[in-house]
Amino acid sequence: MVETTRWFWVRHGPTHEDGFVGQRDVVPDLSNHAAIGRMSAFLPFGAVMLTSTLRQASATALRLGAGRAPLTMAPELREFDFGDWDGITAAEAAETDPELSAAFWETPGMAAAPNGESWNRVALRVNMFIDRVNMAHKGKDIVAVSHIGVILVALQRALGNRPDEAIKMHVNPLSVTEMTFAGGGWRVGRINHHP
């Protein structure tokens, strides 16, 4: 019998920031109690609970995880490091670094913000972490509260598409994206689901 590991990727609560938010701690807006209640009820009880170490994710995870399994902090689930672009808008980055900005969005892979991480580098750290979790918790439910970039990287791998396709997908705050790992392969369920 093939053991199935189910992943529930939750994007943290909204931050209301206009610029790039990479490795900065930002306080999330968790005032939508109804949405948080619906998400908490939707997520499987008894799941392994993982979160990025950044405050926007960990605070969201603590709210969603109340009364659940202990929460494990995972630095591998941190957002892209946007380097010198952290805190500025995409338009400002395009004005300062037009060619690099275009490459970052249109042909992600090796392109990175100055002093930041590329798509490929984030994919390496995230996918190695996912593989370790799949081995350690085979056949379990996993709830991972993280960031849009990390979830898009995981989606790209599971769907088998290109980074330039994945970067265009929508993953809103307080949404859940479902993936299943079984028999060495991935199946993707609902994306950007709002319970």
mmCIF file of N, CA, C and O in Angstrom, residues 83-182:
data_model
loop_
_atom_site.group_PDB
_atom_site.id
_atom_site.type_symbol
_atom_site.label_atom_id
_atom_site.label_comp_id
_atom_site.label_asym_id
_atom_site.label_seq_id
_atom_site.Cartn_x
_atom_site.Cartn_y
_atom_site.Cartn_z
ATOM 1 N N GLY A 83 17.105 41.010 -0.761
ATOM 2 C CA GLY A 83 18.303 41.835 -0.724
ATOM 3 C C GLY A 83 18.006 43.323 -0.719
ATOM 4 O O GLY A 83 17.210 43.807 0.090
ATOM 5 N N ASP A 84 18.614 44.046 -1.662
ATOM 6 C CA ASP A 84 18.471 45.507 -1.713
ATOM 7 C C ASP A 84 17.068 45.956 -2.109
ATOM 8 O O ASP A 84 16.739 47.140 -1.970
ATOM 9 N N TRP A 85 16.264 45.043 -2.637
ATOM 10 C CA TRP A 85 14.893 45.403 -3.011
ATOM 11 C C TRP A 85 13.913 45.315 -1.847
ATOM 12 O O TRP A 85 12.782 45.789 -1.950
ATOM 13 N N ASP A 86 14.312 44.729 -0.741
ATOM 14 C CA ASP A 86 13.382 44.564 0.379
ATOM 15 C C ASP A 86 12.900 45.936 0.853
ATOM 16 O O ASP A 86 13.704 46.817 1.171
ATOM 17 N N GLY A 87 11.586 46.100 0.855
ATOM 18 C CA GLY A 87 10.982 47.348 1.306
ATOM 19 C C GLY A 87 10.627 48.305 0.188
ATOM 20 O O GLY A 87 9.859 49.240 0.402
ATOM 21 N N ILE A 88 11.164 48.106 -1.028
ATOM 22 C CA ILE A 88 10.786 48.979 -2.140
ATOM 23 C C ILE A 88 9.758 48.257 -3.009
ATOM 24 O O ILE A 88 9.587 47.047 -2.922
ATOM 25 N N THR A 89 9.077 49.006 -3.845
ATOM 26 C CA THR A 89 8.055 48.410 -4.701
ATOM 27 C C THR A 89 8.689 47.813 -5.960
ATOM 28 O O THR A 89 9.833 48.122 -6.314
ATOM 29 N N ALA A 90 7.915 46.980 -6.643
ATOM 30 C CA ALA A 90 8.384 46.395 -7.902
ATOM 31 C C ALA A 90 8.653 47.491 -8.925
ATOM 32 O O ALA A 90 9.607 47.411 -9.708
ATOM 33 N N ALA A 91 7.834 48.553 -8.911
ATOM 34 C CA ALA A 91 8.045 49.670 -9.845
ATOM 35 C C ALA A 91 9.358 50.384 -9.552
ATOM 36 O O ALA A 91 10.088 50.771 -10.477
ATOM 37 N N GLU A 92 9.683 50.546 -8.281
ATOM 38 C CA GLU A 92 10.958 51.187 -7.913
ATOM 39 C C GLU A 92 12.141 50.312 -8.308
ATOM 40 O O GLU A 92 13.168 50.815 -8.779
ATOM 41 N N ALA A 93 11.999 48.997 -8.128
ATOM 42 C CA ALA A 93 13.060 48.080 -8.542
ATOM 43 C C ALA A 93 13.260 48.143 -10.054
ATOM 44 O O ALA A 93 14.393 48.127 -10.546
ATOM 45 N N ALA A 94 12.155 48.233 -10.794
ATOM 46 C CA ALA A 94 12.235 48.305 -12.261
ATOM 47 C C ALA A 94 12.900 49.600 -12.710
ATOM 48 O O ALA A 94 13.625 49.628 -13.710
ATOM 49 N N GLU A 95 12.676 50.676 -11.966
ATOM 50 C CA GLU A 95 13.295 51.961 -12.307
ATOM 51 C C GLU A 95 14.795 51.935 -12.014
ATOM 52 O O GLU A 95 15.606 52.428 -12.797
ATOM 53 N N THR A 96 15.160 51.307 -10.897
ATOM 54 C CA THR A 96 16.568 51.253 -10.491
ATOM 55 C C THR A 96 17.358 50.233 -11.304
ATOM 56 O O THR A 96 18.489 50.499 -11.713
ATOM 57 N N ASP A 97 16.760 49.053 -11.502
ATOM 58 C CA ASP A 97 17.434 47.938 -12.187
ATOM 59 C C ASP A 97 16.519 47.371 -13.272
ATOM 60 O O ASP A 97 15.996 46.264 -13.133
ATOM 61 N N PRO A 98 16.282 48.120 -14.369
ATOM 62 C CA PRO A 98 15.283 47.681 -15.356
ATOM 63 C C PRO A 98 15.539 46.298 -15.959
ATOM 64 O O PRO A 98 14.616 45.487 -16.047
ATOM 65 N N GLU A 99 16.774 46.008 -16.349
ATOM 66 C CA GLU A 99 17.053 44.713 -16.984
ATOM 67 C C GLU A 99 16.958 43.574 -15.970
ATOM 68 O O GLU A 99 16.377 42.516 -16.259
ATOM 69 N N LEU A 100 17.504 43.787 -14.790
ATOM 70 C CA LEU A 100 17.461 42.749 -13.755
ATOM 71 C C LEU A 100 16.031 42.505 -13.298
ATOM 72 O O LEU A 100 15.614 41.359 -13.110
ATOM 73 N N SER A 101 15.269 43.575 -13.143
ATOM 74 C CA SER A 101 13.871 43.440 -12.726
ATOM 75 C C SER A 101 13.072 42.657 -13.757
ATOM 76 O O SER A 101 12.278 41.773 -13.410
ATOM 77 N N ALA A 102 13.282 42.966 -15.032
ATOM 78 C CA ALA A 102 12.574 42.243 -16.094
ATOM 79 C C ALA A 102 12.949 40.764 -16.074
ATOM 80 O O ALA A 102 12.087 39.884 -16.175
ATOM 81 N N ALA A 103 14.230 40.471 -15.903
ATOM 82 C CA ALA A 103 14.672 39.070 -15.858
ATOM 83 C C ALA A 103 14.087 38.352 -14.651
ATOM 84 O O ALA A 103 13.697 37.177 -14.746
ATOM 85 N N PHE A 104 14.014 39.038 -13.513
ATOM 86 C CA PHE A 104 13.493 38.424 -12.289
ATOM 87 C C PHE A 104 12.062 37.930 -12.481
ATOM 88 O O PHE A 104 11.698 36.849 -12.022
ATOM 89 N N TRP A 105 11.238 38.712 -13.194
ATOM 90 C CA TRP A 105 9.829 38.355 -13.382
ATOM 91 C C TRP A 105 9.582 37.512 -14.628
ATOM 92 O O TRP A 105 8.713 36.648 -14.630
ATOM 93 N N GLU A 106 10.332 37.766 -15.694
ATOM 94 C CA GLU A 106 10.043 37.113 -16.971
ATOM 95 C C GLU A 106 10.805 35.803 -17.169
ATOM 96 O O GLU A 106 10.290 34.888 -17.812
ATOM 97 N N THR A 107 11.999 35.725 -16.641
ATOM 98 C CA THR A 107 12.794 34.494 -16.766
ATOM 99 C C THR A 107 13.420 34.138 -15.419
ATOM 100 O O THR A 107 14.648 34.082 -15.286
ATOM 101 N N PRO A 108 12.574 33.911 -14.400
ATOM 102 C CA PRO A 108 13.141 33.593 -13.086
ATOM 103 C C PRO A 108 13.931 32.289 -13.159
ATOM 104 O O PRO A 108 13.649 31.418 -13.959
ATOM 105 N N GLY A 109 14.874 32.190 -12.342
ATOM 106 C CA GLY A 109 15.777 31.040 -12.328
ATOM 107 C C GLY A 109 17.039 31.510 -11.655
ATOM 108 O O GLY A 109 17.194 31.430 -10.453
ATOM 109 N N MET A 110 17.941 32.080 -12.452
ATOM 110 C CA MET A 110 19.210 32.571 -11.909
ATOM 111 C C MET A 110 19.139 34.035 -11.467
ATOM 112 O O MET A 110 19.960 34.476 -10.672
ATOM 113 N N ALA A 111 18.171 34.800 -11.991
ATOM 114 C CA ALA A 111 18.087 36.227 -11.656
ATOM 115 C C ALA A 111 17.755 36.404 -10.177
ATOM 116 O O ALA A 111 16.906 35.709 -9.627
ATOM 117 N N ALA A 112 18.437 37.364 -9.543
ATOM 118 C CA ALA A 112 18.200 37.653 -8.126
ATOM 119 C C ALA A 112 18.324 39.147 -7.911
ATOM 120 O O ALA A 112 19.099 39.823 -8.600
ATOM 121 N N ALA A 113 17.570 39.658 -6.950
ATOM 122 C CA ALA A 113 17.753 41.046 -6.548
ATOM 123 C C ALA A 113 19.185 41.224 -6.057
ATOM 124 O O ALA A 113 19.803 40.265 -5.585
ATOM 125 N N PRO A 114 19.751 42.436 -6.163
ATOM 126 C CA PRO A 114 21.104 42.643 -5.642
ATOM 127 C C PRO A 114 21.203 42.200 -4.179
ATOM 128 O O PRO A 114 20.376 42.595 -3.355
ATOM 129 N N ASN A 115 22.146 41.328 -3.891
ATOM 130 C CA ASN A 115 22.351 40.767 -2.540
ATOM 131 C C ASN A 115 21.190 39.888 -2.079
ATOM 132 O O ASN A 115 21.018 39.667 -0.879
ATOM 133 N N GLY A 116 20.406 39.389 -3.025
ATOM 134 C CA GLY A 116 19.260 38.551 -2.694
ATOM 135 C C GLY A 116 19.391 37.141 -3.243
ATOM 136 O O GLY A 116 20.449 36.746 -3.735
ATOM 137 N N GLU A 117 18.294 36.397 -3.161
ATOM 138 C CA GLU A 117 18.258 35.001 -3.600
ATOM 139 C C GLU A 117 17.561 34.865 -4.944
ATOM 140 O O GLU A 117 16.557 35.533 -5.195
ATOM 141 N N SER A 118 18.040 33.955 -5.747
ATOM 142 C CA SER A 118 17.382 33.626 -7.011
ATOM 143 C C SER A 118 16.294 32.572 -6.767
ATOM 144 O O SER A 118 16.267 31.915 -5.721
ATOM 145 N N TRP A 119 15.439 32.409 -7.776
ATOM 146 C CA TRP A 119 14.419 31.358 -7.736
ATOM 147 C C TRP A 119 15.077 29.992 -7.528
ATOM 148 O O TRP A 119 14.644 29.192 -6.701
ATOM 149 N N ASN A 120 16.143 29.718 -8.288
ATOM 150 C CA ASN A 120 16.798 28.416 -8.198
ATOM 151 C C ASN A 120 17.367 28.148 -6.807
ATOM 152 O O ASN A 120 17.309 27.022 -6.316
ATOM 153 N N ARG A 121 17.909 29.167 -6.175
ATOM 154 C CA ARG A 121 18.478 28.983 -4.842
ATOM 155 C C ARG A 121 17.375 28.695 -3.821
ATOM 156 O O ARG A 121 17.523 27.831 -2.967
ATOM 157 N N VAL A 122 16.265 29.435 -3.907
ATOM 158 C CA VAL A 122 15.143 29.192 -2.998
ATOM 159 C C VAL A 122 14.565 27.802 -3.253
ATOM 160 O O VAL A 122 14.258 27.066 -2.309
ATOM 161 N N ALA A 123 14.441 27.429 -4.524
ATOM 162 C CA ALA A 123 13.913 26.100 -4.860
ATOM 163 C C ALA A 123 14.771 25.001 -4.244
ATOM 164 O O ALA A 123 14.246 24.009 -3.736
ATOM 165 N N LEU A 124 16.070 25.172 -4.266
ATOM 166 C CA LEU A 124 16.963 24.168 -3.697
ATOM 167 C C LEU A 124 16.719 24.000 -2.204
ATOM 168 O O LEU A 124 16.546 22.888 -1.720
ATOM 169 N N ARG A 125 16.669 25.100 -1.461
ATOM 170 C CA ARG A 125 16.475 24.984 -0.006
ATOM 171 C C ARG A 125 15.080 24.469 0.344
ATOM 172 O O ARG A 125 14.917 23.647 1.247
ATOM 173 N N VAL A 126 14.069 24.935 -0.378
ATOM 174 C CA VAL A 126 12.694 24.517 -0.082
ATOM 175 C C VAL A 126 12.490 23.050 -0.445
ATOM 176 O O VAL A 126 11.924 22.273 0.340
ATOM 177 N N ASN A 127 12.942 22.645 -1.623
ATOM 178 C CA ASN A 127 12.712 21.269 -2.060
ATOM 179 C C ASN A 127 13.492 20.252 -1.230
ATOM 180 O O ASN A 127 12.989 19.158 -0.951
ATOM 181 N N MET A 128 14.702 20.614 -0.801
ATOM 182 C CA MET A 128 15.448 19.720 0.094
ATOM 183 C C MET A 128 14.707 19.556 1.423
ATOM 184 O O MET A 128 14.633 18.457 1.977
ATOM 185 N N PHE A 129 14.132 20.643 1.912
ATOM 186 C CA PHE A 129 13.367 20.588 3.158
ATOM 187 C C PHE A 129 12.118 19.721 2.988
ATOM 188 O O PHE A 129 11.816 18.872 3.838
ATOM 189 N N ILE A 130 11.387 19.932 1.901
ATOM 190 C CA ILE A 130 10.186 19.124 1.638
ATOM 191 C C ILE A 130 10.543 17.641 1.593
ATOM 192 O O ILE A 130 9.832 16.806 2.167
ATOM 193 N N ASP A 131 11.639 17.305 0.923
ATOM 194 C CA ASP A 131 12.053 15.902 0.838
ATOM 195 C C ASP A 131 12.342 15.322 2.222
ATOM 196 O O ASP A 131 11.968 14.179 2.514
ATOM 197 N N ARG A 132 12.999 16.102 3.080
ATOM 198 C CA ARG A 132 13.285 15.625 4.443
ATOM 199 C C ARG A 132 12.001 15.417 5.235
ATOM 200 O O ARG A 132 11.853 14.427 5.955
ATOM 201 N N VAL A 133 11.061 16.335 5.096
ATOM 202 C CA VAL A 133 9.783 16.216 5.812
ATOM 203 C C VAL A 133 9.004 15.006 5.299
ATOM 204 O O VAL A 133 8.433 14.243 6.082
ATOM 205 N N ASN A 134 8.994 14.802 3.988
ATOM 206 C CA ASN A 134 8.302 13.641 3.423
ATOM 207 C C ASN A 134 8.869 12.329 3.959
ATOM 208 O O ASN A 134 8.118 11.379 4.216
ATOM 209 N N MET A 135 10.177 12.272 4.131
ATOM 210 C CA MET A 135 10.807 11.063 4.675
ATOM 211 C C MET A 135 10.482 10.888 6.162
ATOM 212 O O MET A 135 10.179 9.780 6.609
ATOM 213 N N ALA A 136 10.536 11.979 6.905
ATOM 214 C CA ALA A 136 10.339 11.914 8.362
ATOM 215 C C ALA A 136 8.884 11.706 8.745
ATOM 216 O O ALA A 136 8.587 11.153 9.808
ATOM 217 N N HIS A 137 7.964 12.156 7.910
ATOM 218 C CA HIS A 137 6.532 12.119 8.266
ATOM 219 C C HIS A 137 5.704 11.453 7.161
ATOM 220 O O HIS A 137 4.621 11.914 6.825
ATOM 221 N N LYS A 138 6.229 10.374 6.625
ATOM 222 C CA LYS A 138 5.557 9.649 5.541
ATOM 223 C C LYS A 138 4.146 9.245 5.964
ATOM 224 O O LYS A 138 3.937 8.712 7.043
ATOM 225 N N GLY A 139 3.178 9.539 5.103
ATOM 226 C CA GLY A 139 1.797 9.157 5.367
ATOM 227 C C GLY A 139 1.054 10.078 6.315
ATOM 228 O O GLY A 139 -0.092 9.799 6.674
ATOM 229 N N LYS A 140 1.660 11.190 6.690
ATOM 230 C CA LYS A 140 1.019 12.133 7.626
ATOM 231 C C LYS A 140 0.447 13.321 6.869
ATOM 232 O O LYS A 140 0.706 13.528 5.679
ATOM 233 N N ASP A 141 -0.315 14.130 7.590
ATOM 234 C CA ASP A 141 -0.766 15.425 7.096
ATOM 235 C C ASP A 141 0.227 16.480 7.572
ATOM 236 O O ASP A 141 0.639 16.469 8.742
ATOM 237 N N ILE A 142 0.573 17.393 6.685
ATOM 238 C CA ILE A 142 1.520 18.453 6.987
ATOM 239 C C ILE A 142 0.833 19.794 6.733
ATOM 240 O O ILE A 142 0.304 20.032 5.640
ATOM 241 N N VAL A 143 0.844 20.670 7.726
ATOM 242 C CA VAL A 143 0.406 22.051 7.537
ATOM 243 C C VAL A 143 1.660 22.915 7.581
ATOM 244 O O VAL A 143 2.405 22.884 8.560
ATOM 245 N N ALA A 144 1.912 23.663 6.506
ATOM 246 C CA ALA A 144 3.089 24.530 6.427
ATOM 247 C C ALA A 144 2.621 25.962 6.198
ATOM 248 O O ALA A 144 2.059 26.269 5.144
ATOM 249 N N VAL A 145 2.830 26.811 7.193
ATOM 250 C CA VAL A 145 2.454 28.222 7.076
ATOM 251 C C VAL A 145 3.686 28.982 6.602
ATOM 252 O O VAL A 145 4.712 28.998 7.276
ATOM 253 N N SER A 146 3.563 29.595 5.430
ATOM 254 C CA SER A 146 4.751 30.168 4.812
ATOM 255 C C SER A 146 4.382 31.407 4.001
ATOM 256 O O SER A 146 3.432 32.113 4.328
ATOM 257 N N HIS A 147 5.125 31.638 2.922
ATOM 258 C CA HIS A 147 5.075 32.872 2.142
ATOM 259 C C HIS A 147 4.816 32.552 0.676
ATOM 260 O O HIS A 147 5.050 31.431 0.220
ATOM 261 N N ILE A 148 4.397 33.565 -0.068
ATOM 262 C CA ILE A 148 4.008 33.344 -1.455
ATOM 263 C C ILE A 148 5.139 32.732 -2.278
ATOM 264 O O ILE A 148 4.923 31.792 -3.048
ATOM 265 N N GLY A 149 6.355 33.241 -2.137
ATOM 266 C CA GLY A 149 7.455 32.718 -2.948
ATOM 267 C C GLY A 149 7.727 31.250 -2.693
ATOM 268 O O GLY A 149 7.942 30.469 -3.628
ATOM 269 N N VAL A 150 7.714 30.864 -1.434
ATOM 270 C CA VAL A 150 7.967 29.471 -1.061
ATOM 271 C C VAL A 150 6.864 28.563 -1.610
ATOM 272 O O VAL A 150 7.137 27.487 -2.144
ATOM 273 N N ILE A 151 5.623 29.004 -1.487
ATOM 274 C CA ILE A 151 4.491 28.196 -1.974
ATOM 275 C C ILE A 151 4.550 28.070 -3.498
ATOM 276 O O ILE A 151 4.306 26.997 -4.056
ATOM 277 N N LEU A 152 4.924 29.145 -4.189
ATOM 278 C CA LEU A 152 5.044 29.077 -5.652
ATOM 279 C C LEU A 152 6.157 28.123 -6.082
ATOM 280 O O LEU A 152 6.013 27.389 -7.059
ATOM 281 N N VAL A 153 7.253 28.119 -5.343
ATOM 282 C CA VAL A 153 8.349 27.188 -5.646
ATOM 283 C C VAL A 153 7.881 25.746 -5.470
ATOM 284 O O VAL A 153 8.157 24.878 -6.308
ATOM 285 N N ALA A 154 7.162 25.480 -4.372
ATOM 286 C CA ALA A 154 6.640 24.127 -4.139
ATOM 287 C C ALA A 154 5.639 23.739 -5.230
ATOM 288 O O ALA A 154 5.628 22.593 -5.699
ATOM 289 N N LEU A 155 4.801 24.683 -5.639
ATOM 290 C CA LEU A 155 3.825 24.421 -6.705
ATOM 291 C C LEU A 155 4.524 24.120 -8.026
ATOM 292 O O LEU A 155 4.110 23.219 -8.765
ATOM 293 N N GLN A 156 5.568 24.878 -8.330
ATOM 294 C CA GLN A 156 6.280 24.658 -9.590
ATOM 295 C C GLN A 156 6.794 23.230 -9.678
ATOM 296 O O GLN A 156 6.643 22.563 -10.700
ATOM 297 N N ARG A 157 7.382 22.761 -8.585
ATOM 298 C CA ARG A 157 7.904 21.398 -8.569
ATOM 299 C C ARG A 157 6.778 20.374 -8.711
ATOM 300 O O ARG A 157 6.867 19.425 -9.493
ATOM 301 N N ALA A 158 5.709 20.562 -7.924
ATOM 302 C CA ALA A 158 4.614 19.583 -7.921
ATOM 303 C C ALA A 158 3.894 19.530 -9.268
ATOM 304 O O ALA A 158 3.472 18.462 -9.712
ATOM 305 N N LEU A 159 3.750 20.680 -9.915
ATOM 306 C CA LEU A 159 3.063 20.732 -11.210
ATOM 307 C C LEU A 159 3.978 20.375 -12.370
ATOM 308 O O LEU A 159 3.509 20.078 -13.468
ATOM 309 N N GLY A 160 5.290 20.459 -12.138
ATOM 310 C CA GLY A 160 6.232 20.179 -13.214
ATOM 311 C C GLY A 160 6.281 21.273 -14.259
ATOM 312 O O GLY A 160 6.634 21.021 -15.407
ATOM 313 N N ASN A 161 5.924 22.503 -13.868
ATOM 314 C CA ASN A 161 5.973 23.588 -14.851
ATOM 315 C C ASN A 161 7.240 24.427 -14.676
ATOM 316 O O ASN A 161 8.084 24.136 -13.824
ATOM 317 N N ARG A 162 7.367 25.466 -15.476
ATOM 318 C CA ARG A 162 8.562 26.298 -15.457
ATOM 319 C C ARG A 162 8.416 27.410 -14.419
ATOM 320 O O ARG A 162 7.294 27.826 -14.101
ATOM 321 N N PRO A 163 9.538 27.949 -13.920
ATOM 322 C CA PRO A 163 9.449 29.055 -12.969
ATOM 323 C C PRO A 163 8.665 30.248 -13.499
ATOM 324 O O PRO A 163 7.910 30.875 -12.756
ATOM 325 N N ASP A 164 8.818 30.566 -14.803
ATOM 326 C CA ASP A 164 8.098 31.722 -15.352
ATOM 327 C C ASP A 164 6.592 31.484 -15.397
ATOM 328 O O ASP A 164 5.812 32.443 -15.407
ATOM 329 N N GLU A 165 6.159 30.230 -15.396
ATOM 330 C CA GLU A 165 4.724 29.919 -15.303
ATOM 331 C C GLU A 165 4.269 30.000 -13.846
ATOM 332 O O GLU A 165 3.212 30.559 -13.545
ATOM 333 N N ALA A 166 5.080 29.454 -12.953
ATOM 334 C CA ALA A 166 4.700 29.411 -11.542
ATOM 335 C C ALA A 166 4.632 30.801 -10.918
ATOM 336 O O ALA A 166 3.753 31.071 -10.099
ATOM 337 N N ILE A 167 5.530 31.695 -11.315
ATOM 338 C CA ILE A 167 5.597 33.014 -10.688
ATOM 339 C C ILE A 167 4.346 33.845 -10.982
ATOM 340 O O ILE A 167 4.053 34.810 -10.282
ATOM 341 N N LYS A 168 3.570 33.448 -11.996
ATOM 342 C CA LYS A 168 2.353 34.178 -12.362
ATOM 343 C C LYS A 168 1.116 33.675 -11.621
ATOM 344 O O LYS A 168 0.030 34.238 -11.764
ATOM 345 N N MET A 169 1.250 32.615 -10.848
ATOM 346 C CA MET A 169 0.094 32.039 -10.156
ATOM 347 C C MET A 169 -0.284 32.894 -8.951
ATOM 348 O O MET A 169 0.550 33.595 -8.376
ATOM 349 N N HIS A 170 -1.558 32.826 -8.576
ATOM 350 C CA HIS A 170 -2.065 33.615 -7.451
ATOM 351 C C HIS A 170 -2.142 32.757 -6.189
ATOM 352 O O HIS A 170 -2.706 31.660 -6.213
ATOM 353 N N VAL A 171 -1.567 33.271 -5.114
ATOM 354 C CA VAL A 171 -1.661 32.648 -3.795
ATOM 355 C C VAL A 171 -1.890 33.801 -2.814
ATOM 356 O O VAL A 171 -0.950 34.502 -2.444
ATOM 357 N N ASN A 172 -3.128 34.021 -2.452
ATOM 358 C CA ASN A 172 -3.488 35.169 -1.617
ATOM 359 C C ASN A 172 -3.229 34.913 -0.139
ATOM 360 O O ASN A 172 -3.168 33.762 0.293
ATOM 361 N N PRO A 173 -3.108 35.983 0.643
ATOM 362 C CA PRO A 173 -2.990 35.808 2.097
ATOM 363 C C PRO A 173 -4.172 35.009 2.650
ATOM 364 O O PRO A 173 -5.307 35.131 2.165
ATOM 365 N N LEU A 174 -3.889 34.206 3.659
ATOM 366 C CA LEU A 174 -4.888 33.350 4.315
ATOM 367 C C LEU A 174 -5.606 32.437 3.327
ATOM 368 O O LEU A 174 -6.807 32.215 3.427
ATOM 369 N N SER A 175 -4.843 31.927 2.360
ATOM 370 C CA SER A 175 -5.377 30.896 1.463
ATOM 371 C C SER A 175 -4.598 29.611 1.714
ATOM 372 O O SER A 175 -3.519 29.633 2.306
ATOM 373 N N VAL A 176 -5.165 28.491 1.258
ATOM 374 C CA VAL A 176 -4.495 27.197 1.402
ATOM 375 C C VAL A 176 -4.359 26.557 0.028
ATOM 376 O O VAL A 176 -5.254 26.657 -0.817
ATOM 377 N N THR A 177 -3.208 25.947 -0.205
ATOM 378 C CA THR A 177 -2.919 25.223 -1.444
ATOM 379 C C THR A 177 -2.583 23.788 -1.061
ATOM 380 O O THR A 177 -1.732 23.555 -0.201
ATOM 381 N N GLU A 178 -3.269 22.828 -1.704
ATOM 382 C CA GLU A 178 -3.148 21.422 -1.313
ATOM 383 C C GLU A 178 -2.292 20.643 -2.311
ATOM 384 O O GLU A 178 -2.489 20.753 -3.526
ATOM 385 N N MET A 179 -1.374 19.855 -1.773
ATOM 386 C CA MET A 179 -0.542 18.961 -2.583
ATOM 387 C C MET A 179 -0.452 17.618 -1.876
ATOM 388 O O MET A 179 -0.441 17.561 -0.656
ATOM 389 N N THR A 180 -0.363 16.569 -2.670
ATOM 390 C CA THR A 180 -0.264 15.209 -2.133
ATOM 391 C C THR A 180 0.960 14.531 -2.729
ATOM 392 O O THR A 180 1.193 14.597 -3.943
ATOM 393 N N PHE A 181 1.740 13.885 -1.854
ATOM 394 C CA PHE A 181 2.913 13.142 -2.303
ATOM 395 C C PHE A 181 2.691 11.666 -2.024
ATOM 396 O O PHE A 181 2.420 11.268 -0.894
ATOM 397 N N ALA A 182 2.790 10.841 -3.050
ATOM 398 C CA ALA A 182 2.601 9.387 -2.899
ATOM 399 C C ALA A 182 3.319 8.676 -4.034
ATOM 400 O O ALA A 182 3.286 9.131 -5.184
#
